[in-house]
Structures are given as C-alpha cells and as structure tokens.
PDB file of C-alpha atoms in Angstrom:
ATOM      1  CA  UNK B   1     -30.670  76.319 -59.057  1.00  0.00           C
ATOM      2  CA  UNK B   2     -32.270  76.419 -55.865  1.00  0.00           C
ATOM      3  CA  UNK B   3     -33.004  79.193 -53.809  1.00  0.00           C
ATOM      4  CA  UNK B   4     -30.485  78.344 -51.089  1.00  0.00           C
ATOM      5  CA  UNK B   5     -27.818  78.878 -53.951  1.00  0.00           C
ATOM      6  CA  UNK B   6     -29.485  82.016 -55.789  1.00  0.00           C
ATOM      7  CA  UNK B   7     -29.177  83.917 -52.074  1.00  0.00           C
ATOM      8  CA  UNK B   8     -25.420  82.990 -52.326  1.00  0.00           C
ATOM      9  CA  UNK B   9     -25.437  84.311 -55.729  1.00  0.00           C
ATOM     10  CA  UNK B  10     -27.305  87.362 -55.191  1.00  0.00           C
ATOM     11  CA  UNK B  11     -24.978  87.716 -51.583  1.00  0.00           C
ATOM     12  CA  UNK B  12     -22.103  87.571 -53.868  1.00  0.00           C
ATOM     13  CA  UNK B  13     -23.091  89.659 -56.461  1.00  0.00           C
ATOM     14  CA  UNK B  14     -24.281  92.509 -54.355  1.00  0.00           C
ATOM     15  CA  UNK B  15     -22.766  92.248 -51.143  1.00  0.00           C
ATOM     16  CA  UNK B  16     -19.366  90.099 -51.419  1.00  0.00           C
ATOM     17  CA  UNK B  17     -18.065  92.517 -54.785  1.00  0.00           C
ATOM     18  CA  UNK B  18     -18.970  95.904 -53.690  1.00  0.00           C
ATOM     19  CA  UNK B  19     -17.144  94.687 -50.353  1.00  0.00           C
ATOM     20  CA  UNK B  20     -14.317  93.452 -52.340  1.00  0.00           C
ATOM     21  CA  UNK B  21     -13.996  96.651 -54.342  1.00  0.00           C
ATOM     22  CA  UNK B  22     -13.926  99.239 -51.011  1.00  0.00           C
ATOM     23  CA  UNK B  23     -11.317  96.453 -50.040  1.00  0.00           C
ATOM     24  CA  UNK B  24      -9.410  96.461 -52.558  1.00  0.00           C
ATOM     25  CA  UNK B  25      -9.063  99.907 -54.237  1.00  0.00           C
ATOM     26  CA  UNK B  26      -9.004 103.222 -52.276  1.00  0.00           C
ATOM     27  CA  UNK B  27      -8.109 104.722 -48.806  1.00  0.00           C
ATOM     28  CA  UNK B  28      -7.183 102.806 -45.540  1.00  0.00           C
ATOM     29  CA  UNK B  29     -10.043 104.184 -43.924  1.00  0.00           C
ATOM     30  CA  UNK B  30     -12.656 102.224 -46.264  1.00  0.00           C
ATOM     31  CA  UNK B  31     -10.136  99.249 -47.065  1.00  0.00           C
ATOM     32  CA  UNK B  32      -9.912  98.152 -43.213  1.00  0.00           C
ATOM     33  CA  UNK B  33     -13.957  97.925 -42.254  1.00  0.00           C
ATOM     34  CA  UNK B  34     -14.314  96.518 -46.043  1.00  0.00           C
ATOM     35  CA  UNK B  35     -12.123  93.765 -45.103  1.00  0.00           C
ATOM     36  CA  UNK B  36     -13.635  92.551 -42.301  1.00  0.00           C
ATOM     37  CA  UNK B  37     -17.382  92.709 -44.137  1.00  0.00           C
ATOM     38  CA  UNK B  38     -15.821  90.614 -47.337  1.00  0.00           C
ATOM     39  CA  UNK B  39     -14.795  88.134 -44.561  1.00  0.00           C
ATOM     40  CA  UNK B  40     -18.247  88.366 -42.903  1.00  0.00           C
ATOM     41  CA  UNK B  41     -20.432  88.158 -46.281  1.00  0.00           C
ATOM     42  CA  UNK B  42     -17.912  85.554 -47.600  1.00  0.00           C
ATOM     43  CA  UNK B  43     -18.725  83.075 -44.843  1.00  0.00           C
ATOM     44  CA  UNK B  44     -22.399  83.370 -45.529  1.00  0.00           C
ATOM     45  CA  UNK B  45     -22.157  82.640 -48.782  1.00  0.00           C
ATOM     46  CA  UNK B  46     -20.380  79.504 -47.792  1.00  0.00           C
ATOM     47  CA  UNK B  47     -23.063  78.340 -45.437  1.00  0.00           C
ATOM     48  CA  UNK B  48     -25.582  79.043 -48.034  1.00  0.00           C
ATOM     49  CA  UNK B  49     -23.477  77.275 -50.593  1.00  0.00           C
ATOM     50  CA  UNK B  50     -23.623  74.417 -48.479  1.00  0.00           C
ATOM     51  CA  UNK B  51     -27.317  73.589 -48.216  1.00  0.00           C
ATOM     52  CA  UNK B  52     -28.081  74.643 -51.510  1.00  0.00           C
ATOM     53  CA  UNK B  53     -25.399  71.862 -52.669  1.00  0.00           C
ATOM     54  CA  UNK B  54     -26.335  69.307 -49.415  1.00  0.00           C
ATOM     55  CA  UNK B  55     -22.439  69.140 -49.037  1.00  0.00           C
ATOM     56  CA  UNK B  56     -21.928  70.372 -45.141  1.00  0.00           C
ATOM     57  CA  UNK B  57     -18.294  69.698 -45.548  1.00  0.00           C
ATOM     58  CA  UNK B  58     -18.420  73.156 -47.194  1.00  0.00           C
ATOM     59  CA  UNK B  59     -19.339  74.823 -43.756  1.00  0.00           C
ATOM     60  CA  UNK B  60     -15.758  74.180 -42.917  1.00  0.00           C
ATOM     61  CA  UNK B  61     -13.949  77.115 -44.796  1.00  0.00           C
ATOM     62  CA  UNK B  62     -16.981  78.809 -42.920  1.00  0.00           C
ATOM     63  CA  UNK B  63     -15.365  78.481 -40.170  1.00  0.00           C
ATOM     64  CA  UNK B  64     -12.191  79.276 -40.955  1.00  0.00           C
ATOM     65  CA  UNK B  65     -13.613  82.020 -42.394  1.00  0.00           C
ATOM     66  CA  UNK B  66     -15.211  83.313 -39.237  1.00  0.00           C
ATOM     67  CA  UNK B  67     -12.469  82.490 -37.012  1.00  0.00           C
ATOM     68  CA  UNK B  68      -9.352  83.926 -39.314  1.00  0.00           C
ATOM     69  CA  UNK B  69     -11.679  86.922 -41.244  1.00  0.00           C
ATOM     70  CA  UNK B  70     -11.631  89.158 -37.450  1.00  0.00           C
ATOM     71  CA  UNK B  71      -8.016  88.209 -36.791  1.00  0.00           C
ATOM     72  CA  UNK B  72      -7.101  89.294 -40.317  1.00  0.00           C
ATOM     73  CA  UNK B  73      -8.513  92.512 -39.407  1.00  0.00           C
ATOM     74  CA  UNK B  74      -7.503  93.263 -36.514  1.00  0.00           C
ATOM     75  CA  UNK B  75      -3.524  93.001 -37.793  1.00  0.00           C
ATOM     76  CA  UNK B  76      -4.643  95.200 -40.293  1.00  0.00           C
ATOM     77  CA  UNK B  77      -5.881  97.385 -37.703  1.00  0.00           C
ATOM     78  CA  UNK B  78      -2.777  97.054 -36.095  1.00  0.00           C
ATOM     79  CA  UNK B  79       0.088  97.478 -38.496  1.00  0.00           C
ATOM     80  CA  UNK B  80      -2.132 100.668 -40.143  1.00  0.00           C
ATOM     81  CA  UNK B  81      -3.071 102.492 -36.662  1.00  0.00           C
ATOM     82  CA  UNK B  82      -1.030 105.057 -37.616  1.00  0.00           C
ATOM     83  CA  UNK B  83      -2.930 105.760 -40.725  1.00  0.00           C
ATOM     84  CA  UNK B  84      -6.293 105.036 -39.657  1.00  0.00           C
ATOM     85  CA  UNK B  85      -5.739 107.742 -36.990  1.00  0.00           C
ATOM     86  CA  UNK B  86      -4.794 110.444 -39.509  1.00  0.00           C
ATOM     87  CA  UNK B  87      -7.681 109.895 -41.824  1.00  0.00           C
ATOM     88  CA  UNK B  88     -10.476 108.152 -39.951  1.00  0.00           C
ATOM     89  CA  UNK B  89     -13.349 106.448 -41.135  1.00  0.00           C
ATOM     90  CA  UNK B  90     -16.569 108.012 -41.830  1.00  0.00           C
ATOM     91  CA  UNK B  91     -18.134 107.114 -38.849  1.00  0.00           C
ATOM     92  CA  UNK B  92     -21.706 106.639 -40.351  1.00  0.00           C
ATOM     93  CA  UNK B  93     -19.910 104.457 -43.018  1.00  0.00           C
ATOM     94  CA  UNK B  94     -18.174 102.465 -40.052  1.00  0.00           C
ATOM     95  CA  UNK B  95     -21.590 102.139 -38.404  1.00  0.00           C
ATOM     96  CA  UNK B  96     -23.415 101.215 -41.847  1.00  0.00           C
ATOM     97  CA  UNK B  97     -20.452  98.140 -42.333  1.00  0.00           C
ATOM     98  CA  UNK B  98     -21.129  97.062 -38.377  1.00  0.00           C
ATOM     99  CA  UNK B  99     -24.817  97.096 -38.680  1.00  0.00           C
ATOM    100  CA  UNK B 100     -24.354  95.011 -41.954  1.00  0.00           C
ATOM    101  CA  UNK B 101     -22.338  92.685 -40.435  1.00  0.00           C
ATOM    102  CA  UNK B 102     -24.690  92.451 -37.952  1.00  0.00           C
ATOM    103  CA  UNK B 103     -28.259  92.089 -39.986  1.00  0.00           C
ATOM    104  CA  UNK B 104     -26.884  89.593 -42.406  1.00  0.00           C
ATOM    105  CA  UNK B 105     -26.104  87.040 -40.169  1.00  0.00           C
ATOM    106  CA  UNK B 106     -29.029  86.217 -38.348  1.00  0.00           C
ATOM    107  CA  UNK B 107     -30.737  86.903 -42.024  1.00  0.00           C
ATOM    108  CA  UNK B 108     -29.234  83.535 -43.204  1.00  0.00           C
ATOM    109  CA  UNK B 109     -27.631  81.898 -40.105  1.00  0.00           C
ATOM    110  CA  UNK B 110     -31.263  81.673 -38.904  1.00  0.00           C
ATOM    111  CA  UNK B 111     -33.378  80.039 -41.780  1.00  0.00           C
ATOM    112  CA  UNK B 112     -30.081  77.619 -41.825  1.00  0.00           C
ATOM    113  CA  UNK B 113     -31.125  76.489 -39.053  1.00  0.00           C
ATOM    114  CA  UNK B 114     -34.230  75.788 -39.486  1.00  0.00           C
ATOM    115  CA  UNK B 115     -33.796  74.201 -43.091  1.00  0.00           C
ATOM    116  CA  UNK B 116     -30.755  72.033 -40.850  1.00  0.00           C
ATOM    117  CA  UNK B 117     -31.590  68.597 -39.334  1.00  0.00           C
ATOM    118  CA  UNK B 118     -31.578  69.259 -35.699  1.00  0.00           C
ATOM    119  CA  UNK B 119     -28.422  68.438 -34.028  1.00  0.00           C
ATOM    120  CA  UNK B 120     -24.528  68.858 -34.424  1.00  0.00           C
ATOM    121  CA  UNK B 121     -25.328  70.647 -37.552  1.00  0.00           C
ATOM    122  CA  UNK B 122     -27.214  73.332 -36.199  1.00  0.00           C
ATOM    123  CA  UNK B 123     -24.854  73.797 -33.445  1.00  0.00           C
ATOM    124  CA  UNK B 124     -22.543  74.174 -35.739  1.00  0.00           C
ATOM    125  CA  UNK B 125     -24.275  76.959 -37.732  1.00  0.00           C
ATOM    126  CA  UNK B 126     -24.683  78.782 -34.476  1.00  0.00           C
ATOM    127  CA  UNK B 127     -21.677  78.671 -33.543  1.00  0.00           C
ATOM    128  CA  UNK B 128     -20.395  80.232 -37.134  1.00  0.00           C
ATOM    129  CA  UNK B 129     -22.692  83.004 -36.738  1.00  0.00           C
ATOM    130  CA  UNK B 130     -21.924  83.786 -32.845  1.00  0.00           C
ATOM    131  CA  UNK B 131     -18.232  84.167 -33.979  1.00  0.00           C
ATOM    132  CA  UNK B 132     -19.200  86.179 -37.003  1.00  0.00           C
ATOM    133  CA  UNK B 133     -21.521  88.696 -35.228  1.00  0.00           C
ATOM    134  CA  UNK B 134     -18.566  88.776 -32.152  1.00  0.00           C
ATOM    135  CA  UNK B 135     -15.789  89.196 -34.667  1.00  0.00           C
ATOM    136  CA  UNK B 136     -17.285  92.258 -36.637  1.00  0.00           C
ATOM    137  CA  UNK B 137     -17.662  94.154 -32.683  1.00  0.00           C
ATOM    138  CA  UNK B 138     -14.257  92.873 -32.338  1.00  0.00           C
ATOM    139  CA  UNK B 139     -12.887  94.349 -35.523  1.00  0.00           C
ATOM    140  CA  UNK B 140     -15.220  97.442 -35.223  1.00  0.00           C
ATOM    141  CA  UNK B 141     -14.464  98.243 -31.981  1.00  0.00           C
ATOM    142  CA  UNK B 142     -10.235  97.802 -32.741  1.00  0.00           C
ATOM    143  CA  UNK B 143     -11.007  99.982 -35.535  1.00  0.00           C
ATOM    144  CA  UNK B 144     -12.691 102.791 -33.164  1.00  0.00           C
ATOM    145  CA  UNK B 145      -9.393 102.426 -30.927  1.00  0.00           C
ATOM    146  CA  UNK B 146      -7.156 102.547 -33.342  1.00  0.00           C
ATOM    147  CA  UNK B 147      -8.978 106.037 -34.967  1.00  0.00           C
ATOM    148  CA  UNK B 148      -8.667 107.353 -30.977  1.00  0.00           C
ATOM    149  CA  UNK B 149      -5.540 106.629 -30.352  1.00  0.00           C
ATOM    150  CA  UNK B 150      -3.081 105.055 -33.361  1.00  0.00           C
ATOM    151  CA  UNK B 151       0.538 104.588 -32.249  1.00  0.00           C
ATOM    152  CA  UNK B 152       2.291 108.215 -32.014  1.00  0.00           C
ATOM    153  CA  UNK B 153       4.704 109.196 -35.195  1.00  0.00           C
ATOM    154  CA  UNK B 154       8.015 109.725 -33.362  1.00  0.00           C
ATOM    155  CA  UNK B 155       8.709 105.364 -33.139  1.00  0.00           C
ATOM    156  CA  UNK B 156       7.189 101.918 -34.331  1.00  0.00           C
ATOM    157  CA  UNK B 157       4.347 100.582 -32.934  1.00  0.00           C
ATOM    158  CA  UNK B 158       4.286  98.426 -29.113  1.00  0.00           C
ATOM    159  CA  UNK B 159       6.656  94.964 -30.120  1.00  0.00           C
ATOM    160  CA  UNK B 160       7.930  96.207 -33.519  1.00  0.00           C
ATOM    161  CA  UNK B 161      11.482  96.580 -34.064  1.00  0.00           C
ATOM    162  CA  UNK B 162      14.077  99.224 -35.437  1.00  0.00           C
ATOM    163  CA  UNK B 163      15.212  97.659 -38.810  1.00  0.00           C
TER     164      UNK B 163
END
C-alpha cells in the first residue's frame, strides 16, 4: 500500500462515511450540505486512488464527480427549499462543511500536482479541484438562499406543475 492510497483510505474512512451518514440518515438541514461534501471528499479519493494505482483513467469519474456532485445539490436545494427554510442549517455547521470543502482540496489537489508529470495531467488535476472548490460556494451559497427565502407554502415552486 502506498501512501497515495492509505490517504484515500484514511479520506474514506474518516471523511467520505461520516459524510455519508449526515447524508443519509437525519434532517434536511444536515442531509443537503452532507451531500455536497460526500461528492467533494468522494472525488478526492478518486484522484488519490489514481496515483496511488498509476491508472489516470480513474481521474475521470473525478470529474464527473466534480461536475455532477454541485448540480446534484443544488436540485436538492431546489426541490427541498421549502424545508430547508423551515428548519435551517446550523449555520456554524454549514460554515464547518464549506470550509471543509474548501481545505481538503488544495490538501490533496496540490501534492497531486506535484507528484504529476508536468503537463495535460496536471491541468487536468487543476481543473478538478477549481470546479470542486467553485461547486461547494455554489452549493453553499444556494443553500444560504434557499434558508432566506424557500418558495412560499400557498403553491409549488417557480416551473413546477399542479398534478
């Protein structure tokens, strides 16, 4: 095992199934910022999967990862407004999940690319984290939104139809 692959253990252990957990069991207003860091952490642990096994072809669910984790959130964010508006998120805990999202990736994004051959690769890898560290303000900031405002309870939300 080498130590590219025992961070992406340990980032999966401690950071990806915690995540996971707030994602999957409890209220909306730990669920929806959960989400987005599974996404977040998940990508990592590709990229780190990928050098530690030399295979670069695993940077591609990366990718996906970074491009469809923010989108994913931001329906969520949309089709729960509503609910995120009567029980907010903590915002400390909302702060704590951004700032995350933000220390993590330049943690391994950055020794990636050093440890990278210089060229498309790296470019690559920069790329993955730009969208990762501009997705999480994305989602955090739709989040924050959707706590201010949410959709009203007397109809459905903007483009949603009656039945």
């Amino acid at each position: 095992m080498s130590g590219w692959t025992a961070a992406a253990a340990a980032l999966l252990v401690c950071g990806v199934a915690p995540a996971a957990w707030g994602a999957a069991i409890g209220p909306v207003r730990r669920r929806v910022p959960a989400q987005n860091l599974v996404t977040t952490l998940l990508s990592l642990v590709m990229l780190l999967l990928a050098q530690g096994y030399g295979r670069p072809a695993y940077t591609d669910p990366a990718l996906v990862l970074a491009v469809l984790g923010p989108a994913g959130t931001l329906l969520y964010v949309r089709l729960l407004a509503d609910q995120l508006a009567a029980h907010p998120p903590r915002p400390r805990s909302l702060l704590a999940v951004t700032a995350l999202s933000y220390t993590a990736v330049p943690v391994v994004v950055l020794p990636l690319c050093v440890a990278a051959s210089p060229g498309r690769a790296t470019v690559k890898l920069l790329v993955i984290g730009a969208l990762l560290v501009l997705g999480s303000r994305v989602a955090a900031r739709a989040v924050t939104a959707a706590v201010t405002s949410g959709h009203g309870r007397t109809g459905p939300a903007e483009g949603m139809a009656n039945g």
